Tab-separated table of C-alpha atoms in Angstrom:
chain	number	residue	atom	x	y	z
A	1	MET	CA	184.759	-157.772	-116.611
A	2	LYS	CA	186.480	-158.701	-113.335
A	3	SER	CA	190.191	-159.363	-113.486
A	4	GLU	CA	189.739	-163.004	-112.456
A	5	SER	CA	187.125	-163.614	-115.163
A	6	LEU	CA	189.401	-161.956	-117.689
A	7	GLY	CA	192.241	-164.187	-116.511
A	8	VAL	CA	190.151	-167.331	-117.022
A	9	LEU	CA	189.203	-166.163	-120.526
A	10	VAL	CA	192.819	-165.421	-121.478
A	11	ALA	CA	193.947	-168.765	-120.039
A	12	PHE	CA	191.302	-170.607	-122.056
A	13	ILE	CA	192.397	-168.836	-125.252
A	14	GLY	CA	196.016	-169.733	-124.481
A	15	VAL	CA	195.290	-173.419	-123.855
A	16	CYS	CA	193.228	-173.686	-127.048
A	17	ALA	CA	196.132	-172.162	-128.974
A	18	VAL	CA	198.832	-174.414	-127.533
A	19	SER	CA	196.654	-177.524	-127.884
A	20	SER	CA	196.875	-177.235	-131.660
A	21	ASP	CA	200.693	-177.478	-131.641
A	22	GLY	CA	200.822	-181.250	-132.142
A	23	LEU	CA	198.235	-181.207	-134.911
A	24	LEU	CA	199.944	-178.402	-136.834
A	25	VAL	CA	203.380	-180.046	-136.530
A	26	LYS	CA	202.001	-183.313	-137.908
A	27	LEU	CA	200.108	-181.550	-140.728
A	28	ALA	CA	203.295	-179.760	-141.765
A	29	ALA	CA	205.237	-183.036	-141.647
A	30	GLN	CA	202.656	-184.675	-143.887
A	31	GLU	CA	203.374	-181.966	-146.467
A	32	ASP	CA	207.067	-182.978	-146.461
A	33	ALA	CA	208.282	-180.228	-144.130
A	34	SER	CA	211.306	-181.542	-142.217
A	35	VAL	CA	211.564	-181.254	-138.434
A	36	ALA	CA	214.479	-178.818	-138.862
A	37	ALA	CA	212.427	-176.538	-141.118
A	38	ILE	CA	209.387	-176.782	-138.837
A	39	LEU	CA	211.406	-175.818	-135.766
A	40	PHE	CA	213.199	-172.941	-137.509
A	41	PHE	CA	210.225	-171.279	-139.223
A	42	LYS	CA	207.911	-171.909	-136.285
A	43	SER	CA	210.354	-170.117	-133.969
A	44	ILE	CA	211.099	-167.264	-136.387
A	45	SER	CA	207.424	-166.544	-137.073
A	46	GLY	CA	206.699	-166.622	-133.344
A	47	PHE	CA	209.626	-164.281	-132.655
A	48	ILE	CA	208.410	-161.745	-135.235
A	49	VAL	CA	204.812	-161.694	-133.991
A	50	VAL	CA	205.706	-161.537	-130.276
A	51	SER	CA	208.177	-158.705	-131.010
A	52	LEU	CA	205.427	-156.787	-132.811
A	53	ILE	CA	203.103	-157.324	-129.850
A	54	ILE	CA	205.748	-155.980	-127.469
A	55	LEU	CA	206.346	-152.968	-129.734
A	56	ALA	CA	202.618	-152.226	-129.987
A	57	GLU	CA	202.142	-152.454	-126.221
A	58	ALA	CA	205.165	-150.223	-125.569
A	59	THR	CA	203.951	-147.654	-128.103
A	60	ILE	CA	200.466	-147.530	-126.637
A	61	ARG	CA	201.583	-147.302	-123.018
A	62	VAL	CA	204.643	-145.087	-122.783
A	63	GLY	CA	206.410	-145.038	-126.134
A	64	PRO	CA	209.208	-147.309	-127.366
A	65	ARG	CA	212.035	-145.049	-126.144
A	66	ILE	CA	210.774	-144.783	-122.571
A	67	TRP	CA	209.913	-148.490	-122.516
A	68	CYS	CA	213.415	-149.447	-123.663
A	69	GLY	CA	214.860	-147.222	-120.936
A	70	LYS	CA	212.778	-148.953	-118.282
A	71	VAL	CA	213.807	-152.359	-119.613
A	72	TRP	CA	217.477	-151.360	-119.530
A	73	ARG	CA	217.206	-150.125	-115.934
A	74	SER	CA	215.469	-153.362	-114.910
A	75	LEU	CA	218.335	-155.543	-116.182
A	76	THR	CA	219.952	-156.084	-112.812
A	77	ARG	CA	222.081	-159.122	-112.066
A	78	MET	CA	219.075	-160.974	-110.669
A	79	GLY	CA	216.923	-159.874	-113.589
A	80	LEU	CA	219.447	-161.146	-116.139
A	81	ILE	CA	219.651	-164.499	-114.370
A	82	HIS	CA	215.886	-164.898	-114.542
A	83	LEU	CA	215.807	-163.903	-118.210
A	84	LEU	CA	218.517	-166.425	-119.103
A	85	VAL	CA	216.784	-169.224	-117.189
A	86	ALA	CA	213.416	-168.340	-118.734
A	87	GLY	CA	214.956	-168.300	-122.207
A	88	THR	CA	216.651	-171.663	-121.679
A	89	THR	CA	213.558	-173.384	-120.294
A	90	ASN	CA	211.349	-171.901	-123.018
A	91	PHE	CA	213.844	-173.206	-125.581
A	92	VAL	CA	213.541	-176.698	-124.067
A	93	VAL	CA	209.739	-176.516	-124.293
A	94	LEU	CA	209.610	-175.174	-127.852
A	95	ALA	CA	212.169	-177.610	-129.229
A	96	GLY	CA	210.889	-180.490	-127.113
A	97	PHE	CA	207.298	-180.250	-128.281
A	98	THR	CA	208.308	-180.020	-131.943
A	99	LEU	CA	210.699	-182.976	-131.781
A	100	ALA	CA	208.491	-185.156	-129.576
A	101	PHE	CA	205.444	-184.767	-131.817
A	102	GLN	CA	207.591	-185.955	-134.735
A	103	TYR	CA	208.550	-189.227	-133.044
A	104	THR	CA	205.504	-190.351	-131.077
A	105	THR	CA	201.770	-189.798	-130.743
A	106	SER	CA	200.255	-186.632	-129.321
A	107	ALA	CA	198.682	-188.615	-126.478
A	108	ASN	CA	202.102	-189.936	-125.421
A	109	VAL	CA	203.661	-186.471	-125.536
A	110	LEU	CA	200.904	-184.716	-123.618
A	111	SER	CA	200.690	-187.498	-121.027
A	112	PHE	CA	204.254	-186.754	-119.962
A	113	THR	CA	204.248	-182.980	-120.379
A	114	ALA	CA	201.180	-182.959	-118.117
A	115	LEU	CA	203.554	-183.869	-115.291
A	116	SER	CA	204.992	-180.333	-115.324
A	117	PRO	CA	202.916	-179.064	-112.351
A	118	ILE	CA	204.245	-181.948	-110.254
A	119	TRP	CA	207.843	-181.160	-111.213
A	120	ALA	CA	207.171	-177.468	-110.532
A	121	SER	CA	205.894	-178.202	-107.038
A	122	LEU	CA	209.056	-180.187	-106.307
A	123	LEU	CA	211.267	-177.361	-107.593
A	124	THR	CA	209.633	-174.804	-105.324
A	125	ARG	CA	211.475	-176.216	-102.281
A	126	PRO	CA	215.078	-175.628	-103.458
A	127	VAL	CA	214.289	-172.579	-105.611
A	128	LEU	CA	211.596	-170.691	-103.702
A	129	GLY	CA	212.099	-172.183	-100.239
A	130	GLU	CA	208.520	-173.500	-100.062
A	131	ALA	CA	207.771	-176.779	-98.312
A	132	VAL	CA	206.444	-179.703	-100.372
A	133	PRO	CA	202.991	-180.667	-98.980
A	134	PRO	CA	202.062	-184.344	-98.515
A	135	ARG	CA	199.489	-184.155	-101.327
A	136	THR	CA	202.309	-183.391	-103.766
A	137	ILE	CA	204.253	-186.481	-102.697
A	138	VAL	CA	201.141	-188.656	-103.185
A	139	ALA	CA	200.469	-187.015	-106.548
A	140	ASN	CA	204.019	-187.742	-107.650
A	141	VAL	CA	203.660	-191.436	-106.852
A	142	LEU	CA	200.367	-191.695	-108.779
A	143	ALA	CA	201.693	-189.667	-111.720
A	144	LEU	CA	204.804	-191.831	-111.971
A	145	LEU	CA	202.545	-194.899	-111.936
A	146	GLY	CA	200.601	-193.450	-114.861
A	147	SER	CA	203.848	-192.743	-116.687
A	148	ALA	CA	204.978	-196.333	-116.134
A	149	ILE	CA	201.743	-197.605	-117.656
A	150	VAL	CA	202.326	-195.489	-120.774
A	151	VAL	CA	205.953	-196.607	-121.136
A	152	VAL	CA	205.111	-200.295	-120.651
A	153	GLY	CA	202.345	-200.012	-123.222
A	154	ILE	CA	204.750	-198.520	-125.769
A	155	SER	CA	207.324	-201.231	-125.115
A	156	LEU	CA	204.812	-204.081	-125.438
A	157	ALA	CA	203.024	-202.743	-128.514
A	158	GLY	CA	203.101	-205.619	-130.990
A	159	ASP	CA	202.201	-203.645	-134.114
A	160	GLN	CA	205.343	-201.491	-134.033
A	161	GLY	CA	208.550	-202.372	-135.810
A	162	GLU	CA	211.900	-202.028	-134.098
A	163	HIS	CA	212.525	-198.637	-135.742
A	164	GLU	CA	209.080	-197.304	-134.825
A	165	LEU	CA	209.456	-198.544	-131.251
A	166	SER	CA	212.831	-196.816	-130.949
A	167	GLU	CA	211.426	-193.544	-132.289
A	168	SER	CA	208.437	-193.742	-129.937
A	169	ILE	CA	210.732	-194.185	-126.936
A	170	VAL	CA	212.893	-191.256	-128.091
A	171	GLY	CA	209.776	-189.094	-128.407
A	172	THR	CA	208.645	-190.121	-124.935
A	173	VAL	CA	212.023	-189.231	-123.379
A	174	ILE	CA	211.925	-185.828	-125.104
A	175	ALA	CA	208.398	-185.297	-123.735
A	176	VAL	CA	209.631	-185.934	-120.183
A	177	PHE	CA	212.348	-183.284	-120.547
A	178	THR	CA	209.785	-180.960	-122.108
A	179	GLY	CA	207.663	-181.316	-118.978
A	180	PHE	CA	210.698	-180.378	-116.866
A	181	GLY	CA	211.181	-177.316	-119.079
A	182	ALA	CA	207.583	-176.220	-118.620
A	183	ALA	CA	207.981	-176.611	-114.861
A	184	GLY	CA	211.137	-174.508	-115.036
A	185	ILE	CA	209.258	-171.702	-116.785
A	186	ALA	CA	206.534	-171.656	-114.124
A	187	VAL	CA	209.002	-171.614	-111.224
A	188	THR	CA	211.173	-168.963	-112.908
A	189	MET	CA	208.143	-166.714	-113.416
A	190	ARG	CA	207.189	-167.047	-109.755
A	191	SER	CA	210.755	-166.392	-108.648
A	192	ALA	CA	211.023	-163.313	-110.870
A	193	ALA	CA	207.797	-161.901	-109.442
A	194	SER	CA	209.401	-161.677	-105.988
A	195	ARG	CA	213.128	-161.292	-106.711
A	196	ALA	CA	213.142	-159.274	-109.939
A	197	PRO	CA	209.604	-157.863	-110.275
A	198	ASP	CA	210.489	-155.164	-112.819
A	199	THR	CA	212.079	-157.611	-115.267
A	200	PRO	CA	210.046	-158.053	-118.486
A	201	MET	CA	210.004	-161.856	-118.611
A	202	ILE	CA	208.549	-161.869	-122.112
A	203	ILE	CA	212.070	-160.942	-123.261
A	204	GLY	CA	213.177	-164.318	-121.902
A	205	MET	CA	210.484	-165.957	-124.021
A	206	LEU	CA	211.941	-164.209	-127.074
A	207	LEU	CA	215.364	-165.589	-126.187
A	208	GLY	CA	213.892	-169.079	-126.158
A	209	LEU	CA	212.467	-168.554	-129.643
A	210	VAL	CA	215.881	-167.441	-130.924
A	211	LEU	CA	217.606	-170.482	-129.398
A	212	SER	CA	215.073	-172.913	-130.883
A	213	ALA	CA	215.484	-171.288	-134.312
A	214	LEU	CA	219.249	-171.763	-134.028
A	215	LEU	CA	218.687	-175.408	-133.096
A	216	GLY	CA	216.591	-175.798	-136.233
A	217	LEU	CA	219.563	-174.619	-138.266
A	218	GLY	CA	221.902	-176.854	-136.275
A	219	ILE	CA	219.975	-180.073	-136.913
A	220	TYR	CA	219.399	-179.184	-140.573
A	221	PRO	CA	222.259	-181.343	-141.947
A	222	ASP	CA	221.101	-184.482	-140.102
A	223	LEU	CA	217.293	-184.205	-140.060
A	224	HIS	CA	216.571	-182.618	-143.445
A	225	PRO	CA	216.067	-184.798	-146.549
A	226	ASP	CA	218.961	-184.737	-149.009
A	227	GLY	CA	218.319	-182.544	-152.024
A	228	ALA	CA	215.155	-180.980	-150.596
A	229	ASP	CA	214.773	-177.222	-150.240
A	230	PHE	CA	215.100	-175.905	-146.688
A	231	VAL	CA	212.020	-173.702	-147.151
A	232	PRO	CA	209.002	-176.026	-147.379
A	233	GLU	CA	206.360	-175.617	-150.036
A	234	TRP	CA	203.478	-173.356	-149.112
A	235	ARG	CA	201.252	-176.357	-148.316
A	236	GLY	CA	203.500	-177.213	-145.382
A	237	LEU	CA	204.818	-173.742	-144.587
A	238	ARG	CA	201.321	-172.381	-143.925
A	239	TRP	CA	200.844	-174.827	-141.018
A	240	VAL	CA	204.237	-173.881	-139.574
A	241	ILE	CA	203.526	-170.132	-139.744
A	242	LEU	CA	200.068	-170.647	-138.241
A	243	ASN	CA	201.663	-172.622	-135.426
A	244	GLY	CA	204.433	-170.160	-134.570
A	245	GLY	CA	203.003	-166.820	-135.672
A	246	VAL	CA	199.538	-167.334	-134.213
A	247	CYS	CA	199.293	-170.220	-131.738
A	248	MET	CA	202.708	-169.919	-130.073
A	249	ALA	CA	202.556	-166.108	-130.043
A	250	ILE	CA	199.145	-166.197	-128.368
A	251	THR	CA	200.327	-168.768	-125.835
A	252	ILE	CA	203.504	-166.871	-124.897
A	253	THR	CA	201.694	-163.536	-124.620
A	254	ALA	CA	198.816	-165.011	-122.614
A	255	TYR	CA	201.134	-166.896	-120.265
A	256	THR	CA	203.281	-163.861	-119.449
A	257	MET	CA	200.144	-161.735	-118.966
A	258	LEU	CA	198.641	-164.244	-116.562
A	259	GLU	CA	201.846	-164.680	-114.584
A	260	ALA	CA	201.979	-160.906	-114.157
A	261	SER	CA	198.400	-160.612	-112.898
A	262	PHE	CA	194.855	-161.989	-112.961
A	263	LEU	CA	195.367	-165.603	-111.788
A	264	ASP	CA	197.526	-167.387	-109.250
A	265	SER	CA	199.799	-170.221	-110.341
A	266	ALA	CA	197.594	-173.067	-109.079
A	267	GLU	CA	194.511	-171.882	-110.949
A	268	LEU	CA	196.482	-171.177	-114.114
A	269	THR	CA	198.109	-174.611	-114.031
A	270	LEU	CA	194.723	-176.273	-113.518
A	271	ILE	CA	193.276	-174.589	-116.610
A	272	MET	CA	196.350	-175.368	-118.710
A	273	GLN	CA	195.847	-179.116	-118.098
A	274	MET	CA	193.022	-178.990	-120.647
A	275	GLU	CA	195.790	-179.238	-123.238
A	276	GLY	CA	196.194	-182.917	-122.360
A	277	LEU	CA	192.604	-183.521	-123.469
A	278	LEU	CA	192.227	-181.095	-126.369
A	279	GLY	CA	195.530	-182.003	-128.057
A	280	PRO	CA	194.935	-185.731	-128.662
A	281	LEU	CA	191.284	-185.086	-129.532
A	282	SER	CA	192.202	-182.592	-132.255
A	283	VAL	CA	194.809	-184.950	-133.749
A	284	TYR	CA	192.360	-187.853	-133.658
A	285	ALA	CA	189.627	-185.781	-135.319
A	286	ALA	CA	191.912	-184.475	-138.081
A	287	LEU	CA	194.352	-187.355	-138.665
A	288	ASN	CA	192.604	-190.339	-137.067
A	289	GLU	CA	195.640	-190.953	-134.839
A	290	VAL	CA	194.374	-193.515	-132.335
A	291	PRO	CA	196.477	-193.821	-129.153
A	292	LEU	CA	197.164	-197.126	-127.405
A	293	THR	CA	194.790	-198.270	-124.676
A	294	THR	CA	197.638	-198.143	-122.163
A	295	THR	CA	198.385	-194.561	-123.233
A	296	LEU	CA	194.760	-193.586	-122.612
A	297	THR	CA	194.774	-195.367	-119.230
A	298	GLY	CA	198.077	-193.948	-118.041
A	299	GLY	CA	197.316	-190.509	-119.466
A	300	ALA	CA	193.917	-190.443	-117.753
A	301	LEU	CA	195.566	-191.350	-114.438
A	302	ILE	CA	198.178	-188.589	-114.875
A	303	LEU	CA	195.623	-185.933	-115.845
A	304	THR	CA	193.247	-186.917	-113.035
A	305	THR	CA	196.092	-186.850	-110.519
A	306	VAL	CA	197.381	-183.467	-111.697
A	307	MET	CA	193.947	-181.841	-111.830
A	308	THR	CA	193.042	-183.206	-108.383
A	309	HIS	CA	196.379	-182.019	-106.984
A	310	GLU	CA	195.973	-178.540	-108.452
A	311	GLY	CA	192.372	-178.371	-107.268
A	312	PHE	CA	193.455	-179.044	-103.678
A	313	SER	CA	196.286	-176.522	-104.099
A	314	LEU	CA	193.844	-173.886	-105.296
A	315	LYS	CA	191.528	-174.629	-102.376
A	316	ALA	CA	194.404	-174.360	-99.890
A	317	ASN	CA	195.550	-171.054	-101.423
A	318	SER	CA	192.008	-169.679	-101.242
A	319	ALA	CA	191.764	-170.666	-97.586
A	320	ARG	CA	195.047	-168.899	-96.791
A	321	THR	CA	193.859	-165.794	-98.630
A	322	THR	CA	190.613	-165.785	-96.621
A	323	GLU	CA	192.510	-166.083	-93.342
A	324	ASP	CA	195.101	-163.471	-94.366
A	325	PRO	CA	193.609	-160.643	-96.467
A	326	SER	CA	197.105	-159.267	-97.037
A	327	ALA	CA	197.795	-162.343	-99.198
A	328	VAL	CA	195.415	-161.086	-101.870
A	329	LYS	CA	197.309	-160.249	-105.053
A	330	VAL	CA	197.795	-156.523	-105.362
A	331	GLN	CA	199.707	-154.188	-107.578
A	332	SER	CA	203.410	-154.945	-107.566
A	333	VAL	CA	205.421	-152.965	-105.037
A	334	PRO	CA	207.959	-151.565	-107.517
A	335	LYS	CA	205.198	-150.286	-109.771
A	336	ALA	CA	203.361	-148.728	-106.835
A	337	VAL	CA	206.576	-147.100	-105.618
A	338	GLU	CA	207.287	-145.757	-109.101
A	339	GLU	CA	203.818	-144.198	-109.336
A	340	ALA	CA	204.170	-142.742	-105.835
A	341	GLU	CA	207.504	-141.187	-106.781
A	342	ASP	CA	205.945	-139.626	-109.884
A	343	ILE	CA	203.135	-138.130	-107.786
A	344	SER	CA	205.627	-136.844	-105.211
A	345	LYS	CA	207.752	-135.202	-107.908
A	346	ALA	CA	204.698	-133.545	-109.378
A	347	ASN	CA	203.651	-132.186	-105.972
A	348	LEU	CA	207.148	-131.063	-104.993
A	349	SER	CA	207.560	-129.163	-108.249
A	350	ASN	CA	204.828	-126.772	-107.019
A	351	VAL	CA	206.340	-126.320	-103.543
A	352	PRO	CA	208.903	-123.498	-103.094
A	353	THR	CA	212.262	-124.638	-101.824
A	354	ALA	CA	213.953	-123.232	-98.741
A	355	VAL	CA	216.313	-121.141	-100.905
A	356	ASP	CA	213.416	-119.656	-102.838
A	357	ALA	CA	211.683	-118.799	-99.606
A	358	ALA	CA	214.835	-117.123	-98.222
A	359	GLU	CA	215.322	-115.007	-101.356
A	360	ALA	CA	211.696	-114.000	-101.668
A	361	PRO	CA	210.540	-110.681	-100.114
A	362	PRO	CA	208.683	-110.997	-96.800
A	363	GLU	CA	205.340	-109.990	-98.293
A	364	ALA	CA	205.678	-112.756	-100.929
A	365	ILE	CA	206.192	-115.344	-98.224
A	366	ILE	CA	203.182	-114.032	-96.274
C-alpha cells in the first residue's frame, strides 16, 4: 500500500473515532456520570492506552532504554516549547469537547470546531511566517457568517427556557475556544516539524491528557452531584472508557502519525472535516437529538466553506509540488543525518587509523 493511501486510511479511522466523542459523552451523562467524572476517567484511560502504544512502539523499534535516551537528547529548548504548547492546546481541545457536548447539541459544537482550519491558516502568518492567501480571507468571512446564523438561531429559539438558553450559549463559547485549540495543535505540529523535528510530539499529547484529568478533579466540587460517588456506575463508566481508551487514543495516535508523514496538512484537514457530518448524524441516530434549522444552515455553510477552502489549498500545494520536485515530502533531515552517521561509523570502524598504519610493519601496510 502506498504511503498516501495508507495516510488516507489512517485519517479515516481517526475521524471515525473522534466523531463518536459527542455521542459517548452524552451516553455517559444519561447514565448519571457527571462532567467531572467523564473528563477525569476519559483522560486517564486515554493516557494509559497512549502510553502503552508508545511503549510498544519503542520496544519494537529500538528498545525502551534507547528510545528514552533519544527522547532525552531531543528535549532542546525549542523542543520543550513545542511540547508545552502542544500539551496546552490538546488540553483545551480535550476539555473543551467534553464540556461543550454537556451544554449544547453536537451540531452546535461541531459547527464551531469546524472553524479550526480557518484559525490555523490565520495563525500561520505570525507563527510560521507564511502569507495569508486571499481565499483564506474570503473563507473567514463566509465562516463567520455561518457562525452568526448558528448563534442567532440559538438566541431566538422559542422552545428553550432561560436556563437552557444560557447553557447553550456557554457550550457554544466553549466550542469556539475548542476550535482555536485544535488550530493551535495543527500549527504547533507544523512548527515542530521544521524547528524541532526530533521532538516526539506525542509526549505533548500525553501532557494534555494529564492536564485535562487534573481539570476533572478541579471541577469535581462544583460540577459533581452532592452525595454521588465520583466513580460512575459501570453503565456510564463503560462509555467513558470506550471514549478515552479507544476513540481518543486512536485519534491522538493517528494524528501524530499523519503529521509525521503520509499526508500534508491541507489534505489531512480536509479529511478531518468529516467529523462535522458524522458526529451529529451519530447522535441523531442514537439519541434522536434534532438540531435547529439555523444550526443546520449555518453548519452547512461553515463545512462547505472549510472544505472548499481546504480543497483549493490542496490543489495549490499540489501545483507547487509539481513545479518544484524538491517540495515533495521526504525523510526528515535529522533522521537521514542520524542514519548516515551510523553508516559512517560502521565503515570507519573497519578502516585503520593513521597511528595503526604508522605502527604496522611495512609488509602489513603493503
